[in-house]
Amino acid sequence: MSKFCQECGKEQISQNAEICPNCGVRIKKNPEKSSGIAAISSFVFAGLGQVYNGDFGRGFLILVGTVIGSMFYFIPGLIVWAYGIYDAYTTAKRMNAREIPYQETNALHMILFVVLWFVGIVVFFILAAIVAAFVFGMSGSTYY
């Protein structure tokens, strides 16, 4: 796979070049993302792999899609969760191949996302308890 200069956009002669022979700009070498960590993160916490890849908004959408899909039907939530794992894995691979721009991993965003994930679970169970109370008639009425 060819490598392109981020400044002038021309193809590099060598994959290991540190300076562009066309424009003379030093080519920034970004650390590689681990596609395994991205996939495992999304497996454990839906959307966390996207946050690891530097896209908090996309991770939040995967989380919301998984929760909403799971609330109404199990299969749509499972599909969104599986897509999130696949997306995190392929995005990390594409960043490493320089097909898409590299985004830094923000540890604070990852911690905040996990906290948000647990808060979402608590809210989900509270809402489920309220709905169950009304659906199954446990709201204080008695039948004789």
PDB file of N, CA, C and O in Angstrom, residues 13 15 19 33 41 46 69 71 73 78-79 84 86 92 94 102 117:
ATOM      1  N   ILE A  13       8.397   7.732  -2.230  1.00  0.00           N
ATOM      2  CA  ILE A  13       9.232   6.730  -2.886  1.00  0.00           C
ATOM      3  C   ILE A  13       9.386   5.514  -1.971  1.00  0.00           C
ATOM      4  O   ILE A  13       9.300   4.380  -2.403  1.00  0.00           O
ATOM      5  N   GLN A  15       8.295   3.598   1.813  1.00  0.00           N
ATOM      6  CA  GLN A  15       7.328   3.540   2.899  1.00  0.00           C
ATOM      7  C   GLN A  15       7.927   4.046   4.197  1.00  0.00           C
ATOM      8  O   GLN A  15       7.219   4.484   5.087  1.00  0.00           O
ATOM      9  N   ILE A  19      11.215  12.191   5.526  1.00  0.00           N
ATOM     10  CA  ILE A  19      11.096  13.521   4.934  1.00  0.00           C
ATOM     11  C   ILE A  19      10.577  13.347   3.510  1.00  0.00           C
ATOM     12  O   ILE A  19      11.050  12.495   2.759  1.00  0.00           O
ATOM     13  N   LYS A  33      -2.653   2.334  16.103  1.00  0.00           N
ATOM     14  CA  LYS A  33      -3.788   1.908  16.926  1.00  0.00           C
ATOM     15  C   LYS A  33      -3.819   0.387  16.932  1.00  0.00           C
ATOM     16  O   LYS A  33      -3.556  -0.247  15.925  1.00  0.00           O
ATOM     17  N   SER A  41     -12.535  -3.516  23.305  1.00  0.00           N
ATOM     18  CA  SER A  41     -13.194  -2.412  24.018  1.00  0.00           C
ATOM     19  C   SER A  41     -14.661  -2.318  23.633  1.00  0.00           C
ATOM     20  O   SER A  41     -15.532  -2.140  24.486  1.00  0.00           O
ATOM     21  N   ALA A  46     -20.216  -1.351  24.650  1.00  0.00           N
ATOM     22  CA  ALA A  46     -20.635  -0.944  23.311  1.00  0.00           C
ATOM     23  C   ALA A  46     -20.245   0.512  23.049  1.00  0.00           C
ATOM     24  O   ALA A  46     -20.592   1.399  23.812  1.00  0.00           O
ATOM     25  N   GLY A  69     -32.032  -0.403  20.700  1.00  0.00           N
ATOM     26  CA  GLY A  69     -32.344  -1.662  20.019  1.00  0.00           C
ATOM     27  C   GLY A  69     -32.619  -2.786  20.993  1.00  0.00           C
ATOM     28  O   GLY A  69     -33.491  -3.622  20.764  1.00  0.00           O
ATOM     29  N   MET A  71     -33.796  -2.388  24.073  1.00  0.00           N
ATOM     30  CA  MET A  71     -35.000  -2.110  24.861  1.00  0.00           C
ATOM     31  C   MET A  71     -36.249  -2.637  24.167  1.00  0.00           C
ATOM     32  O   MET A  71     -37.143  -3.168  24.817  1.00  0.00           O
ATOM     33  N   TYR A  73     -36.373  -4.690  21.091  1.00  0.00           N
ATOM     34  CA  TYR A  73     -36.173  -6.059  20.628  1.00  0.00           C
ATOM     35  C   TYR A  73     -34.706  -6.387  20.846  1.00  0.00           C
ATOM     36  O   TYR A  73     -33.846  -5.546  20.689  1.00  0.00           O
ATOM     37  N   LEU A  78     -28.411  -6.298  19.352  1.00  0.00           N
ATOM     38  CA  LEU A  78     -27.283  -7.190  19.109  1.00  0.00           C
ATOM     39  C   LEU A  78     -26.587  -6.861  17.788  1.00  0.00           C
ATOM     40  O   LEU A  78     -25.355  -6.894  17.698  1.00  0.00           O
ATOM     41  N   ILE A  79     -27.371  -6.520  16.782  1.00  0.00           N
ATOM     42  CA  ILE A  79     -26.808  -6.157  15.473  1.00  0.00           C
ATOM     43  C   ILE A  79     -25.992  -4.872  15.578  1.00  0.00           C
ATOM     44  O   ILE A  79     -24.883  -4.784  15.041  1.00  0.00           O
ATOM     45  N   GLY A  84     -20.706  -2.284  15.928  1.00  0.00           N
ATOM     46  CA  GLY A  84     -19.762  -1.438  16.661  1.00  0.00           C
ATOM     47  C   GLY A  84     -18.410  -2.115  16.831  1.00  0.00           C
ATOM     48  O   GLY A  84     -17.364  -1.474  16.714  1.00  0.00           O
ATOM     49  N   TYR A  86     -17.156  -4.486  14.817  1.00  0.00           N
ATOM     50  CA  TYR A  86     -16.573  -4.516  13.476  1.00  0.00           C
ATOM     51  C   TYR A  86     -16.040  -3.147  13.073  1.00  0.00           C
ATOM     52  O   TYR A  86     -14.927  -3.019  12.549  1.00  0.00           O
ATOM     53  N   ALA A  92      -9.563   1.186  13.180  1.00  0.00           N
ATOM     54  CA  ALA A  92      -8.171   1.154  13.650  1.00  0.00           C
ATOM     55  C   ALA A  92      -7.244   0.665  12.540  1.00  0.00           C
ATOM     56  O   ALA A  92      -6.162   1.225  12.335  1.00  0.00           O
ATOM     57  N   ARG A  94      -7.746   0.930   9.307  1.00  0.00           N
ATOM     58  CA  ARG A  94      -7.676   1.967   8.265  1.00  0.00           C
ATOM     59  C   ARG A  94      -6.811   3.145   8.710  1.00  0.00           C
ATOM     60  O   ARG A  94      -6.124   3.744   7.890  1.00  0.00           O
ATOM     61  N   TYR A 102      -5.543   9.991  11.211  1.00  0.00           N
ATOM     62  CA  TYR A 102      -5.273   9.484  12.550  1.00  0.00           C
ATOM     63  C   TYR A 102      -5.905  10.415  13.574  1.00  0.00           C
ATOM     64  O   TYR A 102      -5.838  11.629  13.433  1.00  0.00           O
ATOM     65  N   TRP A 117     -21.674   4.935  30.370  1.00  0.00           N
ATOM     66  CA  TRP A 117     -22.218   3.618  30.082  1.00  0.00           C
ATOM     67  C   TRP A 117     -22.914   3.044  31.320  1.00  0.00           C
ATOM     68  O   TRP A 117     -24.027   2.554  31.243  1.00  0.00           O
TER      69      TRP A 117
END
